[in-house]
Amino acid sequence: DIIAQYDRSTGQLPAEAYKAGTISNATEAHEAAVRIGFPIMIKASEGGGGKGIRMVDRAEDVANAYRQVCGEVPGSPIFIMRLSTNSRHLEVQLLADEYGNAVALNGRDCSVQRRHQKIIEEGPPTAAPADVWDQMEKAAVALAKAVGYANAGTVEYLYSEPDKKFYFLELNPRLQVEHPVTEMITKVNLPAAQLQVAMGIKLYNIPDIRTLYGESRFVDTYDEKSVIDLDTVQRQPANGHCIAVRITAENAEAGFKPTSGGIQELNFRSTPSVWGYFSMDSSGSIHEYADSQFGHLFANGNDREEARRNMVLALKELSIRGDISTTVDYISQLIEFDDFVNNNIDTAWLDKLIKANVDGIGLQGGMIKSQSTAKMSTMGNEIKAAIGALVVACDSTSTDEEQFLNALKMGQLPSPTLLTMERSVELILDGVKYNFVATRNGPNLFSLAAAGSPDKIVSANVRRLSDGGFLTDIGGKSRVAYITSRGDAASGIRITIGGVTVSFSPDYDPTSLRTDVAGKLVKKLVEDGTHLEKGEAYCEIEVMKMFMPLKAPEAGIITWQNNEGAALAPGDLIAGLELDNPENVASTIAYKGNVEVDISDGEKPSTTTVPRRPNLLFRNALEALNSGVSGYSLSKDRLENAFSDLLEAVTDALLPVYCIDEPLSVLSGRLDADLIASLNNDISSFKTGQNEKSQFPAKEFYQKITDFGDSISDVAEKSAFNALVTPLLETTLPYTRSSGDAIGSERALQSLLTTLRNWIDVERWFCDGKSYADAVDNLRKSNMDNYEHVLQVCRTHAGLKSSSGIVTSIIDVITGGNGNRSILAGAHSVGDAVPSLSEIGSMGGSQYAGVALRARKFLLQESLPSIEERKARISEATSFLSSSGDVNDFVEEGVPLTDVFYPLLSEFSDNSKKLALTELYLRKLYRSQVLTDFERNSDDMSLKFTFASKTSERIFSASTPVTSMTDLSRAISRSGSLQRLDDLADSDTPPSKTAVCKMVQSFKDIESATFFDSVLQSFPQYVGTVPRCASGPTNSLYIVMLEENQSQESLDSISKNVVGILQSFRQQLDEADIRRVSFLISNRNGEVEEYPLPSILTYREKLGYEEDSLFRNIDPAHAYLLDLSRLSNNFNINLLDSKQNQSLNLHLYKATPRAEALVVDKKANQSPRIYVRGLSFIVEFSSTSFEKLLVDALNALDIAVHEYGLTVDNHLFLNLVSDHE
């Protein structure tokens, strides 16, 4: 035992006694620790605030702990004491004067500590019974008097609740930072009282002390009456309860590890129940050499629970955003734990929570989450990760766009990859790795999907705030998020969501030993090449004046990469670790869930069906389309939904009502009351009385407004009226110009045309072979004062692949597409689309091929008579023909008939008109032949005629040079060129042939012998009146099937059945000298395209009445003119498409080289190619007609190249057949 007498005159203990009570080296520390017994505390007498104190529970750790204490408080005497576990830290606030008076001003409970530094203080203490607390206060006062102390000070005790004993810890001869706790419960201003003591004023004459002891604050004279016996007079009871929380720059979820950096925002508002203070340097930063505490909050209440609730509210409203981590979120949840609420705490309570969650300063295995952390979260991890991914993606796109603008301003060429709309985000939270794909769908709209599950998405609005934050809206719930740290190699991204800090872990890599805080490497605890066990400390770093050990996350051999004394920044590599068992390293778990999570934090979204108002559907659909055309990503499903919603809105009779109601509602009280009442009545009556067939009387509504304006005589009043109603009239006008069922067709058309024009304005800079660099340079020069516009244009162009598809869909909606009637056909201004489509059609460049071809295709179709016009013209010619009229003029017009043949047949009920239509079809088919002797039989629905070849004329001699379109025109227009007879191949009159066309209902009608016997009676060879042709069969038989192919049976199957029928009657066909039998089959079937071309199957005698598949779907009279037989020698040919217009029949084939042909020419291209075979019957040969034929053929080839992707070695063949006899 050491006994010493305190010298009040010098204020010191004898040096010998002081030296005997302290230790001076690690050896003495080890000996003292073993003698006292573990666990022990090594403490520097001049330390404080958690510095210069270490708990040691093993002898081998004493030396390191002693050295750390010496390093944190250099030159301080050091004591070793036995650790009192599970005790309360209670302290008595003292105030003493120089006259020997001392008083206890109640006290504080500081039991919530981490690393033996106070985190939460409160007063008055309630842990100790009143009598025990009275003893503690008296002991503290006696101590102050014994040493003649004069000042404010604190006597600290460790209190053991089980045995109700207290033990002296230390006396702090100063005012502590938590002194406001005492001030709130005693109403004594301690700093003022200190000054008054220093002025020589006695305690009982200090006003606040007098008030505390129930006396008047001031006295007139200082005599015996003013003296208060502070030892016997009872002070006033405590004024409620006060709780204080220290705000520190520490990462609570990583063992209260200190952090440093700047603070961007600190938002705190004092209230009558809560006040606080904060302190940082002039730059708004907390540097790595400062104390981690930078703020203190104090909450009072009538009792402990009220004070606690006030503190919870204050912490949740406190907003601190910056590079640092803080303990705010952690403590706000900590003080809601049952243990704290019930005051079941001690000095080891918080350290136990930390240890359960953290081993040293690194997460166990890098990933483990404890119960305390779980209770701190009010959001599911999926929501945290989703918001984090959205914020990171939004921040990434914003940063890239800023980089794009900076490059423009500096005259550089920014990369288009900076404008990518899709971002991959990887986040790790609590051991789960979330791989997300965030897609930007609009300026503030994002969709989020888990990697590998693009069909399951969450849509969200993310808006960038002026203070750098992000306002997120998922499922109707808004949260404000901030990125407080973008992370580095050693630390992950950290964000705050609604005031809650969420720390995402870096990818766990135990082979790289790094620091995630700024500091200094103080000491290497092991040599290079040393084998470390998991959890073994390998070095110490100094952070905020504290020495902290870093421990190995896994077992392995260390290789140092940094030296002692080195300054460390977050993420710096300290050492490498060669792992013993790399395969045993804990890895993250990949997120396998559905991102369509419960977005309402445990509450299921409402399933109530909300009415879909047509004006909102219309507006949202247009916004989606405009976003897609502006370069933002629009998924296929969202595009389909946008067009579906647009269609639904356009055909909704209530669309004009809701659209007009918006501008009308703001005019109430600003226009004539009677007019407003009348207009509102029109709106409301239609809302309540409309039915499916009714339409809003937009014209009358519009007229009512304009009539009222015309009735105003005063010029100024009329001008003001017109200004007010202009928005209303502009909204109403489109609905006055719509006809048909789609009341919104005009408005939709104008909106879609605006979208097209905006897209054209952008792509005009890039099309026609311009390079990206040249286009951006031209844009920059034209917009020197508006680089934001350049960014918008480049963003739109960056999404060309997607936007061109959307523009193509818009063109289909406007034009009807694929032969279907457009829902916008009733729009008054549908012709306004032509200029935009013409400009799109003229765009050059492979990127624009698809959309340009679609526009040109429509323009070509528009140049032809419409289907209804053609049907009317054909019906007129049919009627004329059925009454024995001449239809040669119609045949020469070249009006396409094939696609409307079957639809017109179904419309005609009179057999004679059906036969007349069939004759008209055959006349057009055989227009290159001389036709005579037409016989129509309405009873058995048959038609017979004879035909002979026209005499052939050669336009050119073999020596005629033709190297250009001009040469061709000159040769054709040369006088007498068509009358030259010297080049005629043969002047003999060709023999006549017979053709019979029979109309039957179905294939069952041709299976009987009587059918063929009846039909073949029409051929003179069959009945013996004319001998069979010696050179081979010459006649043709056509069978028109009236029944539609409702089953959509394959042509191959039909053809196989027909072959069986024909071969069973082959002898009869031979007797009739039949050269070919052709079947015409309808392809109309319910929901299929309304005007498809019919199928044509041809069976030739020379093939044994097998189908000539080479000529399937080709009019047999034209087959030889396409010169396909020669082509089939070297290629396998498949028909791709057939097209027709007034001057040209086109057939497109996919030709694949035959193997035997490639043997002959081994260098030949083996890839398939497209052969276009065109057949034209023209009346006049001219440069203009040739050019039109060539352009039509080339356009068809372009469309086929785009659709089938065959771009090499394609061929074009045009056969011009003269009608001249």
PDB file of N, CA, C and O in Angstrom, residues 388-407:
ATOM      1  N   GLY A 388     -30.113   2.928 -53.646  1.00  0.00           N
ATOM      2  CA  GLY A 388     -28.696   3.156 -53.863  1.00  0.00           C
ATOM      3  C   GLY A 388     -28.321   3.018 -55.329  1.00  0.00           C
ATOM      4  O   GLY A 388     -27.572   3.846 -55.869  1.00  0.00           O
ATOM      5  N   ALA A 389     -28.836   1.989 -55.995  1.00  0.00           N
ATOM      6  CA  ALA A 389     -28.519   1.785 -57.411  1.00  0.00           C
ATOM      7  C   ALA A 389     -29.077   2.917 -58.267  1.00  0.00           C
ATOM      8  O   ALA A 389     -28.414   3.387 -59.196  1.00  0.00           O
ATOM      9  N   LEU A 390     -30.286   3.359 -57.951  1.00  0.00           N
ATOM     10  CA  LEU A 390     -30.885   4.456 -58.717  1.00  0.00           C
ATOM     11  C   LEU A 390     -30.090   5.744 -58.541  1.00  0.00           C
ATOM     12  O   LEU A 390     -29.847   6.478 -59.505  1.00  0.00           O
ATOM     13  N   VAL A 391     -29.678   6.010 -57.308  1.00  0.00           N
ATOM     14  CA  VAL A 391     -28.910   7.229 -57.035  1.00  0.00           C
ATOM     15  C   VAL A 391     -27.553   7.169 -57.733  1.00  0.00           C
ATOM     16  O   VAL A 391     -27.102   8.145 -58.340  1.00  0.00           O
ATOM     17  N   VAL A 392     -26.896   6.021 -57.658  1.00  0.00           N
ATOM     18  CA  VAL A 392     -25.595   5.869 -58.313  1.00  0.00           C
ATOM     19  C   VAL A 392     -25.744   6.027 -59.828  1.00  0.00           C
ATOM     20  O   VAL A 392     -24.932   6.698 -60.479  1.00  0.00           O
ATOM     21  N   ALA A 393     -26.793   5.426 -60.399  1.00  0.00           N
ATOM     22  CA  ALA A 393     -27.004   5.529 -61.850  1.00  0.00           C
ATOM     23  C   ALA A 393     -27.297   6.972 -62.254  1.00  0.00           C
ATOM     24  O   ALA A 393     -26.767   7.469 -63.257  1.00  0.00           O
ATOM     25  N   CYS A 394     -28.140   7.641 -61.487  1.00  0.00           N
ATOM     26  CA  CYS A 394     -28.466   9.039 -61.792  1.00  0.00           C
ATOM     27  C   CYS A 394     -27.223   9.913 -61.672  1.00  0.00           C
ATOM     28  O   CYS A 394     -26.966  10.778 -62.519  1.00  0.00           O
ATOM     29  N   ASP A 395     -26.445   9.681 -60.634  1.00  0.00           N
ATOM     30  CA  ASP A 395     -25.219  10.450 -60.447  1.00  0.00           C
ATOM     31  C   ASP A 395     -24.242  10.176 -61.593  1.00  0.00           C
ATOM     32  O   ASP A 395     -23.570  11.093 -62.078  1.00  0.00           O
ATOM     33  N   SER A 396     -24.180   8.936 -62.024  1.00  0.00           N
ATOM     34  CA  SER A 396     -23.264   8.571 -63.112  1.00  0.00           C
ATOM     35  C   SER A 396     -23.662   9.259 -64.416  1.00  0.00           C
ATOM     36  O   SER A 396     -22.805   9.802 -65.129  1.00  0.00           O
ATOM     37  N   THR A 397     -24.953   9.245 -64.742  1.00  0.00           N
ATOM     38  CA  THR A 397     -25.392   9.889 -65.983  1.00  0.00           C
ATOM     39  C   THR A 397     -25.177  11.399 -65.918  1.00  0.00           C
ATOM     40  O   THR A 397     -24.763  12.012 -66.909  1.00  0.00           O
ATOM     41  N   SER A 398     -25.442  11.993 -64.762  1.00  0.00           N
ATOM     42  CA  SER A 398     -25.236  13.437 -64.614  1.00  0.00           C
ATOM     43  C   SER A 398     -23.760  13.796 -64.751  1.00  0.00           C
ATOM     44  O   SER A 398     -23.401  14.776 -65.413  1.00  0.00           O
ATOM     45  N   THR A 399     -22.909  13.000 -64.124  1.00  0.00           N
ATOM     46  CA  THR A 399     -21.463  13.251 -64.207  1.00  0.00           C
ATOM     47  C   THR A 399     -20.966  13.121 -65.641  1.00  0.00           C
ATOM     48  O   THR A 399     -20.171  13.939 -66.111  1.00  0.00           O
ATOM     49  N   ASP A 400     -21.441  12.101 -66.351  1.00  0.00           N
ATOM     50  CA  ASP A 400     -21.016  11.912 -67.736  1.00  0.00           C
ATOM     51  C   ASP A 400     -21.497  13.051 -68.628  1.00  0.00           C
ATOM     52  O   ASP A 400     -20.779  13.483 -69.548  1.00  0.00           O
ATOM     53  N   GLU A 401     -22.715  13.536 -68.381  1.00  0.00           N
ATOM     54  CA  GLU A 401     -23.212  14.655 -69.179  1.00  0.00           C
ATOM     55  C   GLU A 401     -22.419  15.928 -68.893  1.00  0.00           C
ATOM     56  O   GLU A 401     -22.172  16.739 -69.797  1.00  0.00           O
ATOM     57  N   GLU A 402     -22.024  16.131 -67.640  1.00  0.00           N
ATOM     58  CA  GLU A 402     -21.171  17.277 -67.320  1.00  0.00           C
ATOM     59  C   GLU A 402     -19.829  17.157 -68.033  1.00  0.00           C
ATOM     60  O   GLU A 402     -19.292  18.149 -68.548  1.00  0.00           O
ATOM     61  N   GLN A 403     -19.294  15.946 -68.074  1.00  0.00           N
ATOM     62  CA  GLN A 403     -18.037  15.715 -68.788  1.00  0.00           C
ATOM     63  C   GLN A 403     -18.211  15.983 -70.277  1.00  0.00           C
ATOM     64  O   GLN A 403     -17.311  16.532 -70.929  1.00  0.00           O
ATOM     65  N   PHE A 404     -19.365  15.602 -70.825  1.00  0.00           N
ATOM     66  CA  PHE A 404     -19.674  15.842 -72.231  1.00  0.00           C
ATOM     67  C   PHE A 404     -19.691  17.344 -72.519  1.00  0.00           C
ATOM     68  O   PHE A 404     -19.103  17.819 -73.504  1.00  0.00           O
ATOM     69  N   LEU A 405     -20.363  18.113 -71.656  1.00  0.00           N
ATOM     70  CA  LEU A 405     -20.438  19.564 -71.831  1.00  0.00           C
ATOM     71  C   LEU A 405     -19.062  20.209 -71.706  1.00  0.00           C
ATOM     72  O   LEU A 405     -18.718  21.121 -72.471  1.00  0.00           O
ATOM     73  N   ASN A 406     -18.273  19.754 -70.756  1.00  0.00           N
ATOM     74  CA  ASN A 406     -16.931  20.319 -70.580  1.00  0.00           C
ATOM     75  C   ASN A 406     -16.075  20.083 -71.815  1.00  0.00           C
ATOM     76  O   ASN A 406     -15.301  20.957 -72.224  1.00  0.00           O
ATOM     77  N   ALA A 407     -16.204  18.899 -72.406  1.00  0.00           N
ATOM     78  CA  ALA A 407     -15.447  18.617 -73.626  1.00  0.00           C
ATOM     79  C   ALA A 407     -15.878  19.541 -74.759  1.00  0.00           C
ATOM     80  O   ALA A 407     -15.040  20.035 -75.531  1.00  0.00           O
TER      81      ALA A 407
END
